[in-house]
Coordinates of C-alpha atoms in Angstrom, one line a residue:
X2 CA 67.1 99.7 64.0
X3 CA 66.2 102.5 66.1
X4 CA 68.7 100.9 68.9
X5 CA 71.3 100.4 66.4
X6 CA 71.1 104.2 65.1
X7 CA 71.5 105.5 69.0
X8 CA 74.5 103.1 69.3
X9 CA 76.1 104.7 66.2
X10 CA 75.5 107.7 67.1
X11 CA 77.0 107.7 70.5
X12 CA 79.7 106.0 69.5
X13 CA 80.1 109.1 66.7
X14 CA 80.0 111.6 69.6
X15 CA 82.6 110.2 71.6
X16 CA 84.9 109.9 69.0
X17 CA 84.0 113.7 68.5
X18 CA 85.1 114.6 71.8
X19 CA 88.3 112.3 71.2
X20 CA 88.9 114.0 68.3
X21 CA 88.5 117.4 70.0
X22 CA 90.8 116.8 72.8
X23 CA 93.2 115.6 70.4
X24 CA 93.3 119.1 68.4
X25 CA 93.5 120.7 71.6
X26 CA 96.6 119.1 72.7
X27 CA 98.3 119.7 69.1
X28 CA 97.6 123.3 69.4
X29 CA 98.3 124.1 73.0
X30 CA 94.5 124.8 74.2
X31 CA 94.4 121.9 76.9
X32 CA 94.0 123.5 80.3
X33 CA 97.6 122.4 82.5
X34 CA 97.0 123.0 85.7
X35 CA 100.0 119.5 86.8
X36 CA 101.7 122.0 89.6
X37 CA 101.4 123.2 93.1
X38 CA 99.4 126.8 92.2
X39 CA 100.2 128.9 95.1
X40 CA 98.2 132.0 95.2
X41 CA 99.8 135.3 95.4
X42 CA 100.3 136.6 98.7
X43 CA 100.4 132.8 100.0
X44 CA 103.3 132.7 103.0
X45 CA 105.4 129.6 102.7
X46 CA 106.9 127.7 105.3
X47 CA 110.1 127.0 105.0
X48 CA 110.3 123.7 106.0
X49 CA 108.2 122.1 103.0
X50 CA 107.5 118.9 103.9
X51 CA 104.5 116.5 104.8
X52 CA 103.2 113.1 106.4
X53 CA 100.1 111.5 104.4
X54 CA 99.3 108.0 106.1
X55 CA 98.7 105.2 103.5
X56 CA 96.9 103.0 105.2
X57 CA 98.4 99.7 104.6
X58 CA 102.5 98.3 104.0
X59 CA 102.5 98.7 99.7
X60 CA 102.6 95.1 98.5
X61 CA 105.7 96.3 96.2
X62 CA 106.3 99.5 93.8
X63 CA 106.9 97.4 90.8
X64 CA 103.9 98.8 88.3
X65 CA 103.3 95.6 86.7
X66 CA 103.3 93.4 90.1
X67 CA 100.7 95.6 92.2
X68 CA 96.8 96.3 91.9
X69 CA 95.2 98.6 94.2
X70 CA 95.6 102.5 95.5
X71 CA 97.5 101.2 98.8
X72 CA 100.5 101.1 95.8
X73 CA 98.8 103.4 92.9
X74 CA 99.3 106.2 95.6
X75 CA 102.6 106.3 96.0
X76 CA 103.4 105.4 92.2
X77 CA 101.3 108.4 90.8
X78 CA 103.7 110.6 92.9
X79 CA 107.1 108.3 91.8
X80 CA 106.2 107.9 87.8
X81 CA 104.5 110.0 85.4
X82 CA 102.2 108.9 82.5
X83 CA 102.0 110.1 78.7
X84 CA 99.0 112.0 79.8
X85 CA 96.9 113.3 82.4
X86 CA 93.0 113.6 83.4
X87 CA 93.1 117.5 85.7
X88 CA 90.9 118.3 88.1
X89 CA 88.7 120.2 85.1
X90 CA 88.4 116.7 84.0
X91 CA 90.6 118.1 81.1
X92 CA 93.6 116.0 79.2
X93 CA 96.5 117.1 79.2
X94 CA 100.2 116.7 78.0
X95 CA 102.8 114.7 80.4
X96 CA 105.6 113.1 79.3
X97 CA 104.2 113.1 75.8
X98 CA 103.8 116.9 74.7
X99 CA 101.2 116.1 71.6
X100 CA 99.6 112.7 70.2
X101 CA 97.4 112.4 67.0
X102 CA 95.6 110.3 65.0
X103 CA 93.3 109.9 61.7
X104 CA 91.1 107.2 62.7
X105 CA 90.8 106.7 66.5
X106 CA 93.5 103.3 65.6
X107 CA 96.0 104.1 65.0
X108 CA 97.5 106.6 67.5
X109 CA 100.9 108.7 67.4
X110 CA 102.9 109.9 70.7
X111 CA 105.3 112.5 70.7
X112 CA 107.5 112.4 74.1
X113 CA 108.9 116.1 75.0
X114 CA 112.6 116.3 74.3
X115 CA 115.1 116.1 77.0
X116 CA 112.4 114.2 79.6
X117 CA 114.7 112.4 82.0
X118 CA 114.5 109.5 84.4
X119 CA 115.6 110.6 88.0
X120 CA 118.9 109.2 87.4
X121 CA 119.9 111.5 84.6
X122 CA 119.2 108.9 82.1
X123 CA 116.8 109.5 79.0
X124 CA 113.3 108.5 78.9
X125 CA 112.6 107.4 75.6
X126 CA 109.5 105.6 73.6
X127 CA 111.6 102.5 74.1
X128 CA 111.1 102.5 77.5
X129 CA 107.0 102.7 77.0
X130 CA 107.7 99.6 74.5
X131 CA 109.1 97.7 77.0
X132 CA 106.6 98.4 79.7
X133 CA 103.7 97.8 78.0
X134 CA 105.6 94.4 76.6
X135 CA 106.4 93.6 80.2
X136 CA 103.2 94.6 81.5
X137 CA 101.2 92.0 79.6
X138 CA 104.0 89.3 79.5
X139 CA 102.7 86.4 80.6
X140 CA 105.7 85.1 83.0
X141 CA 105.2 88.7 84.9
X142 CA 101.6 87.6 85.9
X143 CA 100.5 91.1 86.2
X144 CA 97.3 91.7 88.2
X145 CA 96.3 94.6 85.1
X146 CA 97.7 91.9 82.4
X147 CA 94.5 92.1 80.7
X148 CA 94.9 95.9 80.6
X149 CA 96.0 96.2 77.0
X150 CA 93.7 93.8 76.2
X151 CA 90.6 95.7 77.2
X152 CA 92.0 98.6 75.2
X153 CA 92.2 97.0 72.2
X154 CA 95.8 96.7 71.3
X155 CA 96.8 95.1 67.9
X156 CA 97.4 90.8 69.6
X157 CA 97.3 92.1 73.1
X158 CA 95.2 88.7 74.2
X159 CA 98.1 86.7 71.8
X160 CA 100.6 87.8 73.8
X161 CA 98.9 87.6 77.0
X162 CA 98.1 84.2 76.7
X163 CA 101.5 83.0 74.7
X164 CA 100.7 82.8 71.5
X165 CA 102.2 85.8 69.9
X166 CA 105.8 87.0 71.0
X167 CA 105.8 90.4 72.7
X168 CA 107.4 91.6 69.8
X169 CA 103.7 91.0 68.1
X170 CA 102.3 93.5 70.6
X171 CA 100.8 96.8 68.7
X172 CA 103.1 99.3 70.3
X173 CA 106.1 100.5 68.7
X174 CA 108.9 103.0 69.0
X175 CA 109.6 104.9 66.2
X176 CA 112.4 107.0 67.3
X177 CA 113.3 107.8 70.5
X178 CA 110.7 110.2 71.1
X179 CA 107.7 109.0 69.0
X180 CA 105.5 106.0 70.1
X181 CA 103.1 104.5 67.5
X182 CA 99.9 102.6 69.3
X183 CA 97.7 100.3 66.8
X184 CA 94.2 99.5 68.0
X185 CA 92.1 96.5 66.8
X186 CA 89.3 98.7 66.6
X187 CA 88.3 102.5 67.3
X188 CA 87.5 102.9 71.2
X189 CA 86.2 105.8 72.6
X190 CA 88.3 105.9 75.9
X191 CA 91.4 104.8 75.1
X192 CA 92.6 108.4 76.4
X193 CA 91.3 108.0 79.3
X194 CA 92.9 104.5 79.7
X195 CA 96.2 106.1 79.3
X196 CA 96.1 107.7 82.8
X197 CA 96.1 104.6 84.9
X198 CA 99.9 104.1 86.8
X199 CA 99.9 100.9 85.0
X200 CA 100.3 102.5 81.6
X201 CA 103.1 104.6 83.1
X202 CA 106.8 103.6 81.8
X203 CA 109.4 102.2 83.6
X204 CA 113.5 102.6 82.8
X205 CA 114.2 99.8 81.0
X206 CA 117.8 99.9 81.8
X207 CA 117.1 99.8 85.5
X208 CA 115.2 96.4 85.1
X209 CA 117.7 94.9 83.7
X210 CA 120.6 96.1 85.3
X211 CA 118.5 95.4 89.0
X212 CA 116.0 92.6 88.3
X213 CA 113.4 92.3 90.6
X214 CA 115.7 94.5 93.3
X215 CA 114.9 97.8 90.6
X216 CA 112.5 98.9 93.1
X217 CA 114.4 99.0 96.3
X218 CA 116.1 102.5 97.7
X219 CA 119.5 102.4 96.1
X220 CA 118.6 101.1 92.6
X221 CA 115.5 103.2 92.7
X222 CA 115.0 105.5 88.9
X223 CA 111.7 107.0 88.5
X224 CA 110.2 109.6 86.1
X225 CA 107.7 111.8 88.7
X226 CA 108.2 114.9 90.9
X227 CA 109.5 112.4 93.9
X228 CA 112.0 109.2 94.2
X229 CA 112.5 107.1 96.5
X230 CA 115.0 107.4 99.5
X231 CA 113.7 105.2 102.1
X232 CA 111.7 102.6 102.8
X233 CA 111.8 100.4 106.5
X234 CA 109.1 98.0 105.7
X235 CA 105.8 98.6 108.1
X236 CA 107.4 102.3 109.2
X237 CA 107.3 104.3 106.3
X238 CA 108.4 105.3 102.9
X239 CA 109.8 108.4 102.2
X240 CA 110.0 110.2 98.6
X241 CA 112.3 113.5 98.0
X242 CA 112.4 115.8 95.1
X243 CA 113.2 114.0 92.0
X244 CA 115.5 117.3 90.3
X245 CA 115.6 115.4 87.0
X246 CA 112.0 115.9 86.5
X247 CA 110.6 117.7 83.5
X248 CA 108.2 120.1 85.9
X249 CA 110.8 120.4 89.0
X250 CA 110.5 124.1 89.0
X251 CA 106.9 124.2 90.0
X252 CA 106.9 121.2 92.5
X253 CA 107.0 123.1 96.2
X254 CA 106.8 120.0 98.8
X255 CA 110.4 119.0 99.2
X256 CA 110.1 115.7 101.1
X257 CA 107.1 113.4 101.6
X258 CA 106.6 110.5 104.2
X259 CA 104.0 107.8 103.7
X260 CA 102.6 105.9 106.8
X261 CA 101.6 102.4 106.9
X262 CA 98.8 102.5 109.6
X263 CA 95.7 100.3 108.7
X264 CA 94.3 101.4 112.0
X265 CA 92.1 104.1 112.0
X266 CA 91.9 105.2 115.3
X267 CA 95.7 105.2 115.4
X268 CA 95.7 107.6 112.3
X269 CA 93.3 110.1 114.1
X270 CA 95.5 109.9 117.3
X271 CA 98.3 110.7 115.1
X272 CA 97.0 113.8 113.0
X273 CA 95.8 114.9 116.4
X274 CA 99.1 115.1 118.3
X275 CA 100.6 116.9 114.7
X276 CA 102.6 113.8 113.3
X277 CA 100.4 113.4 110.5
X278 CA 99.4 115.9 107.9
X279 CA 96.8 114.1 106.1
X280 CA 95.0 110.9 107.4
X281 CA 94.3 108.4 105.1
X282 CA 90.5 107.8 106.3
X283 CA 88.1 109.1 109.7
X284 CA 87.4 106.8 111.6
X285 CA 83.2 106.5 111.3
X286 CA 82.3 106.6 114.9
X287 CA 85.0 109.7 115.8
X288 CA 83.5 111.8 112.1
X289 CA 80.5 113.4 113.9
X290 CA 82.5 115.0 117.2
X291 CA 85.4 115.6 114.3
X292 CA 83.0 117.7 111.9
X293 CA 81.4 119.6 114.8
X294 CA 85.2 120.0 116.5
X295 CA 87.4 120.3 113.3
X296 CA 84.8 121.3 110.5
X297 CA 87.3 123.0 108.0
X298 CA 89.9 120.2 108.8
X299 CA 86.8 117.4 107.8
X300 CA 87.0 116.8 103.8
X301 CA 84.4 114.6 102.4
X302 CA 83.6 114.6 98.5
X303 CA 82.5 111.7 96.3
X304 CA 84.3 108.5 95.3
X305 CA 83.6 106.4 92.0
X306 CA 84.5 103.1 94.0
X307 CA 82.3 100.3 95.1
X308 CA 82.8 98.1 98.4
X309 CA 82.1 94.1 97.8
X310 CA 82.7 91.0 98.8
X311 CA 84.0 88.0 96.3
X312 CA 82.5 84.7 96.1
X313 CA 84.6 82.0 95.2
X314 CA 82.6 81.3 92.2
X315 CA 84.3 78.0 92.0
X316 CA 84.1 76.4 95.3
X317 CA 81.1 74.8 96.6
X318 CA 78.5 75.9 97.6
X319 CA 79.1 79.4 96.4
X320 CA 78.7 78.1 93.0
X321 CA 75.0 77.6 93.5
X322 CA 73.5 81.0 92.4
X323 CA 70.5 80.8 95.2
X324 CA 73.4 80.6 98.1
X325 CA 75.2 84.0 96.3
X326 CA 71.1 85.3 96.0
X327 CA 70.3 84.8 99.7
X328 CA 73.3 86.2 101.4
X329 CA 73.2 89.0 99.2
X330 CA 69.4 90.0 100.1
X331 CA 70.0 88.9 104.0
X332 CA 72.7 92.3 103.8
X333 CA 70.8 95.5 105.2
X334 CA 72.7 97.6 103.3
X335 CA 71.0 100.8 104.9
X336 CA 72.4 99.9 108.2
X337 CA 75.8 99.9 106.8
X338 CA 75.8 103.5 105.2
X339 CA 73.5 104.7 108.0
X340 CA 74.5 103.3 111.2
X341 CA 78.2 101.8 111.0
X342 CA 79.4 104.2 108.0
X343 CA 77.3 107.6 108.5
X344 CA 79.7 109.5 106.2
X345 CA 77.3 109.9 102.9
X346 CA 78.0 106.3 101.7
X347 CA 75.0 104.9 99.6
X348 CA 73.6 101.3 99.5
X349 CA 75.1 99.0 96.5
X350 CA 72.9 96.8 94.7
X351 CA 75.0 96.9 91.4
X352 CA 78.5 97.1 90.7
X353 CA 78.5 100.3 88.8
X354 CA 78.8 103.2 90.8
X355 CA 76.4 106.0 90.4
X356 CA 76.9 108.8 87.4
X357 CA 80.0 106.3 85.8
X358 CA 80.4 107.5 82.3
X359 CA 77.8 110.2 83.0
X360 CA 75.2 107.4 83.0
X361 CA 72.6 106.5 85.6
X362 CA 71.8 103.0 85.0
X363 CA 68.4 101.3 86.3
X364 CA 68.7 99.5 89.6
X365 CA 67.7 95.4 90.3
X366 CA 64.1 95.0 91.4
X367 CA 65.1 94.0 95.0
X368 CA 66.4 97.7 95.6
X369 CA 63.3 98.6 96.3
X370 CA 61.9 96.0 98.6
X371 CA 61.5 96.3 102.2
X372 CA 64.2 94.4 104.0
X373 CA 61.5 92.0 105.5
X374 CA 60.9 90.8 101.8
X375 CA 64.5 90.4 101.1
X376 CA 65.0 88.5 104.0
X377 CA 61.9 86.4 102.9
X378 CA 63.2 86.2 99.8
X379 CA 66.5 85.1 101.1
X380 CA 65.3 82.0 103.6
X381 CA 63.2 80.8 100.6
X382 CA 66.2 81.0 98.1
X383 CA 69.0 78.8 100.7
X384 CA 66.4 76.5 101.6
X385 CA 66.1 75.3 98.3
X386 CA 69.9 75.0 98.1
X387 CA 69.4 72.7 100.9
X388 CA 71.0 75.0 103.9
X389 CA 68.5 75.2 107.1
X390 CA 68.8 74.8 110.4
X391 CA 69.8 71.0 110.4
X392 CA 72.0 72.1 107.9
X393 CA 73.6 75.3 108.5
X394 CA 75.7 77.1 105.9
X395 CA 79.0 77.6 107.3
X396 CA 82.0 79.5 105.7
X397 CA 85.1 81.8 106.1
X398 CA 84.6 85.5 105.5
X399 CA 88.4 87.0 104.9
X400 CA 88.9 90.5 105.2
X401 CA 92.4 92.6 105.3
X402 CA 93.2 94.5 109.0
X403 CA 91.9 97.4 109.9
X404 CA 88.8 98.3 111.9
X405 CA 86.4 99.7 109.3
X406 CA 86.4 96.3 107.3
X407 CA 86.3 94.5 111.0
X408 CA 83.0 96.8 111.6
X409 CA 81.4 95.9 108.2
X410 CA 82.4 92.4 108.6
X411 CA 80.9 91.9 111.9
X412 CA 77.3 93.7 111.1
X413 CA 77.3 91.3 107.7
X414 CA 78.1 88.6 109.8
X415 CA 75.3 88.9 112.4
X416 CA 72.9 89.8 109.6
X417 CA 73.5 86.4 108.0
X418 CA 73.0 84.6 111.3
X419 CA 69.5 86.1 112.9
X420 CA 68.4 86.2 109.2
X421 CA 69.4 83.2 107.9
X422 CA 71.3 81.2 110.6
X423 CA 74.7 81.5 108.6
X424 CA 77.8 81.0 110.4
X425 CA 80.4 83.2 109.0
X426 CA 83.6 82.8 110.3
X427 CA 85.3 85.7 110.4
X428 CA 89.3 85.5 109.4
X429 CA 91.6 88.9 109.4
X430 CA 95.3 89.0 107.2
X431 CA 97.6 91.4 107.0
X432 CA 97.1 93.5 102.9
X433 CA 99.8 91.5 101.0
X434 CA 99.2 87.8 102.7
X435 CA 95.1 88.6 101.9
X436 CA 96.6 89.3 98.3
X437 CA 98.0 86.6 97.9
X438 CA 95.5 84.9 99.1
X439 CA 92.9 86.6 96.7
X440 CA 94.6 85.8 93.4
X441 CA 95.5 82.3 94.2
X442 CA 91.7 81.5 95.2
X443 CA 92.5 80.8 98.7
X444 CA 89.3 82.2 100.0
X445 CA 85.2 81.3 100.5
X446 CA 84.1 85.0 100.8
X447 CA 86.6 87.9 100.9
X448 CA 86.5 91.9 101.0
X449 CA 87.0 93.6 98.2
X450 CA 86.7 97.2 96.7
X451 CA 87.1 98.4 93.2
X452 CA 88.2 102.4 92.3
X453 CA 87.6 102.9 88.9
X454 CA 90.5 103.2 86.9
X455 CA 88.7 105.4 84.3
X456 CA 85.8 107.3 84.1
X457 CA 83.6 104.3 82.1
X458 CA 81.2 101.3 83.0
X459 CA 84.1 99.0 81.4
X460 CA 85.9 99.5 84.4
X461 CA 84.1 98.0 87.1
X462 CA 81.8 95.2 84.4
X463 CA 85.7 93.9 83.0
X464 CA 86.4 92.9 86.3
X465 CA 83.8 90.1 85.6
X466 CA 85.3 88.8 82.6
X467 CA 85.8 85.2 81.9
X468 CA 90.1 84.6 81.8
X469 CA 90.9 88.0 83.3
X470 CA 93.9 88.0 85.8
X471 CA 91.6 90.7 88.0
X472 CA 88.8 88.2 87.9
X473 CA 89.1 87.0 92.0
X474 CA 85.4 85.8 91.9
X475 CA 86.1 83.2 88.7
X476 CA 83.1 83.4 87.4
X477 CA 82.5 82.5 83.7
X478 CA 79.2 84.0 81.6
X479 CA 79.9 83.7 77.5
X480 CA 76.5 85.9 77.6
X481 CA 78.5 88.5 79.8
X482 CA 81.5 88.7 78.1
X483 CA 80.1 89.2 74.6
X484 CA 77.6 91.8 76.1
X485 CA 80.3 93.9 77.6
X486 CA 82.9 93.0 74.5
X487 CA 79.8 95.3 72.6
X488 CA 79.5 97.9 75.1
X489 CA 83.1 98.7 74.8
X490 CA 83.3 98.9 70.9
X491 CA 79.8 101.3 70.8
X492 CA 79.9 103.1 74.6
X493 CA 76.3 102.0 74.2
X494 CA 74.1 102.5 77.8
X495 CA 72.3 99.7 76.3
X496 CA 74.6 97.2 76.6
X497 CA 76.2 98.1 80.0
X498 CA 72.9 97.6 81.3
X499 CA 72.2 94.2 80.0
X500 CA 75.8 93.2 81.1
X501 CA 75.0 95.0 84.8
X502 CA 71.6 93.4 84.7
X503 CA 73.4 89.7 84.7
X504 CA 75.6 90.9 87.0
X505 CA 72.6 92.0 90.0
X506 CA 71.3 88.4 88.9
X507 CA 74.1 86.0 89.2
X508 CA 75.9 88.2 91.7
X509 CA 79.4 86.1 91.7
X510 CA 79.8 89.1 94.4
X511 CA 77.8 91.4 96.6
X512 CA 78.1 94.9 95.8
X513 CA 77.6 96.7 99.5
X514 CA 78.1 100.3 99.6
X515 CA 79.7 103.1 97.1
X516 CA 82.6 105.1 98.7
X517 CA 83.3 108.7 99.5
X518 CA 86.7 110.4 100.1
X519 CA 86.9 110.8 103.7
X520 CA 90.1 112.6 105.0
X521 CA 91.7 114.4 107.5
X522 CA 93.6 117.9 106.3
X523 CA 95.4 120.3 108.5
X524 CA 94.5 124.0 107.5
X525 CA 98.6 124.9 106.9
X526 CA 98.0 122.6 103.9
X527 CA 97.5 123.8 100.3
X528 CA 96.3 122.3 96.9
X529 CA 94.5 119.7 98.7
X530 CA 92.1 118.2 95.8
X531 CA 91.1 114.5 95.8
X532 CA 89.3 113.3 92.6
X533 CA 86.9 111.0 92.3
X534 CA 89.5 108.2 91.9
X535 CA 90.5 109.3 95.3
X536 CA 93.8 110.5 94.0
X537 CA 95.6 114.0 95.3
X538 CA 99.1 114.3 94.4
X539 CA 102.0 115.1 96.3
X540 CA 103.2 117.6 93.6
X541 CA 100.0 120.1 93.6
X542 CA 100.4 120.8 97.7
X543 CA 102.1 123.1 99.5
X544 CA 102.8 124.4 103.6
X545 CA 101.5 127.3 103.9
X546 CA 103.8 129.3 107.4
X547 CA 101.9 128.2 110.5

């Protein structure tokens, strides 16, 4: 009883602050802070332009065909969504100007008059129908398909798996600037769902008129501060002002390049020389000469992602719980975040990344062992799969190109041998072949990493989800699944750690380290704010005259 009553209650409290934010956008009192904020007395230069590397060739900029921040990054500068998170952590209005609603289910959007997509063209609730129809259609096969599903829109699963029409879906326009959203049941961050790039419309008419080819230079139509101009596959990918958008007056940066480099070190030698204004990461063994060289050029701030590697739940022997165990334990994650990192990563022993939801969560038992009794632990655990030194466990171990994951991968790899006498073969693709790869379970053991797309355990615990297109590992727990179905309807701490506590058990993957943001600036640039998402947007910076 008394569980039940703390449940209620914080599920009573977060509706409250729902509710709040809610009035706040009807009345105008959300904080908007969405533009470049130049103090006064700031000297501009008057060439306003800048060069962010990327990190990796984007798999595509189709919203519903893509799934990590290689594509997220440049879409959140391309598309806008109904709402926005700031860097208060506030809500506030984007292309919707208000929403409302009298029971946390039913939801009501109203879309600012005279929004436009960037090629003159009307953005209209109709166009959110039809993304968030396409989005979950089933022939589209999108990696967030299950998106609407784990927010509770009216036959989101029907549709998803075929049995309902799109038509069916909960969403509805109804007029050309008012969406109507039904939920199945009240959720307490269903706001906060609203801010991930897949959520974000798309032109209808451009899809239809283009096809699959919508996305390509000359059929390009987006709704953010930038649109695309040109892309030369494994060069770059350049945006320019998008003068149709709703907020063009207060965007500064006229022109912005993205870089494909996956290597580091070429990254570094690139900001360096002044071709780069912001590097995607440091390289780990350059970031103490960097910080004692460059301090006020080093930024370094917190990241709610988590760094893992997949089992293929379904392929021998990784189906074998004590195999997943051992290699687990035989991981010295302190070496990783101390020795190869060095950065302020911390050790992972659960999938949930630290303060998520503003809750600490407890930790497995075997955080707190030595590594001697983890290894012991380990030895014991494969033996009695039947793996030993007449039998040696041997496997691929797939990671995407660049040399941070090559680092990690190689210090994994040794631990396994000397602790265990694992063979890992180590195998390298390109980003989009290892995506593929990844989501048709071509793989023994691959790299992953997870940013959460809201602030909320459900996040990172629906990845784990039996029938979920984002669930790489294909692992199956009924126990799971209903445990984390509750902890969405009550945002009860109780059940997210019951559902994280099967998780550090059966371990269908290894959680290794949590992430920080880890970038190069140069000091001409302003705005610069990276969330804990590790999003900054093109739109907020500026060059100040250097």
């Amino acid at each position: 009883m008394a569980i039940q009553k703390m449940m209620t209650n914080l599920a009573v409290k977060k509706k409250i602050s729902i509710l709040s934010c809610v009035i706040a956008a009807i009345f105008g009192n959300v904080s908007l802070s969405y533009a470049a904020v130049v103090p006064e007395g700031t000297k501009l230069a008057a060439k306003q332009e800048i060069v962010r590397n990327n990190g990796s060739e984007p798999a595509s900029l189709d919203i519903h065909k893509v799934s990590s921040d290689v594509e997220f990054n440049i879409i959140s500068d391309f598309f806008d969504g109904l709402i926005h998170i700031n860097k208060q952590g506030d809500i506030e209005p984007r292309l919707a100007e208000r929403w409302e609603t009298s029971d946390n289910k039913t939801w009501v959007f109203h879309l600012k008059k005279d929004i436009k997509w960037s090629d003159g063209s009307p953005i209209t609730a109709h166009d959110v129908v039809f993304s968030w129809r396409r989005l979950i259609d089933p022939d589209i096969v999108s990696p967030y398909g299950s998106y609407l599903e784990n927010a509770f829109i009216v036959n989101a699963n029907a549709v998803l798996i075929g049995k309902k029409k799109a038509e069916e879906l909960g969403v509805k326009a109804l007029d050309d600037l008012t969406l109507e959203v039904k939920l199945e049941k009240p959720i307490g961050d269903f706001l906060q769902m609203l801010i991930h790039p897949v959520m974000f419309p798309i032109s209808e008419r451009a899809v239809k008129k283009h096809g699959d080819k919508w996305t390509r230079p000359e059929a390009f139509v987006g709704s953010g501060a930038y649109k695309l101009s040109e892309w030369v596959v494994n060069e770059k990918l350049v945006g320019v002002r998008n003068t149709q958008y709703w907020d063009n007056k207060n965007t500064v940066i006229n022109k912005v390049t993205y870089l494909p480099l996956s290597s580091e070190k070429a990254d570094l030698n690139r900001y360096l020389a002044g071709e780069i204004d912001i590097t995607f990461t440091i390289p780990a063994d350059s970031y103490p000469s960097l910080k004692k060289s460059l301090p006020n050029e080093v930024h370094i701030s917190p990241k709610s992602t988590v760094y893992f590697y997949d089992f293929n739940n379904k392929k021998i022997p990784f189906n074998d719980i004590r195999v997943r165990q051992a290699l687990s334990l035989a991981i010295d994650r302190d070496v990783i975040v101390d020795k190869i990192l060095g950065q302020g990563q911390l050790p992972a022993y659960t999938m949930l990344t630290p303060n998520i939801g503003k809750f600490n969560f407890d930790q497995p038992e075997y955080a707190s062992w030595t590594q001697e009794k983890r290894v012991a632990k380990a030895k014991e655990l494969l033996n009695e799969a039947g793996f030993n030194k007449d039998n040696p466990l041997k496997f691929n171990l797939l990671y995407n190109t660049q040399e941070g994951h090559k680092k990690i991968a190689i210090a994994v790899s040794s631990m396994w041998k000397k602790n265990l006498g694992v063979n890992a073969i180590l195998e390298n693709q390109e980003w989009k072949v290892m995506l593929d790869n990844m989501h048709q379970g071509k793989f023994d053991v691959i790299r992953r990493a997870w940013v959460a797309d809201y602030d909320s355990p459900m996040t990172f615990l629906a990845l784990f989800l039996s029938n979920q297109v984002k669930n790489t590992s294909l692992y199956e727990n009924s126990i799971f699944d209903n445990l984390v179905k509750k902890a969405g309807e009550t945002n009860s701490k109780d059940y997210y750690q019951q559902a994280s506590d099967i998780l550090t058990k059966d371990l269908p993957s290894i959680p290794i380290y949590y992430y920080v943001n880890h970038n190069m600036v140069k000091p001409y640039v302003g705005g610069f704010n990276i969330n804990s998402r590790g999003e900054y947007f093109t739109k907020d910076l500026y060059i100040i005259e250097h």
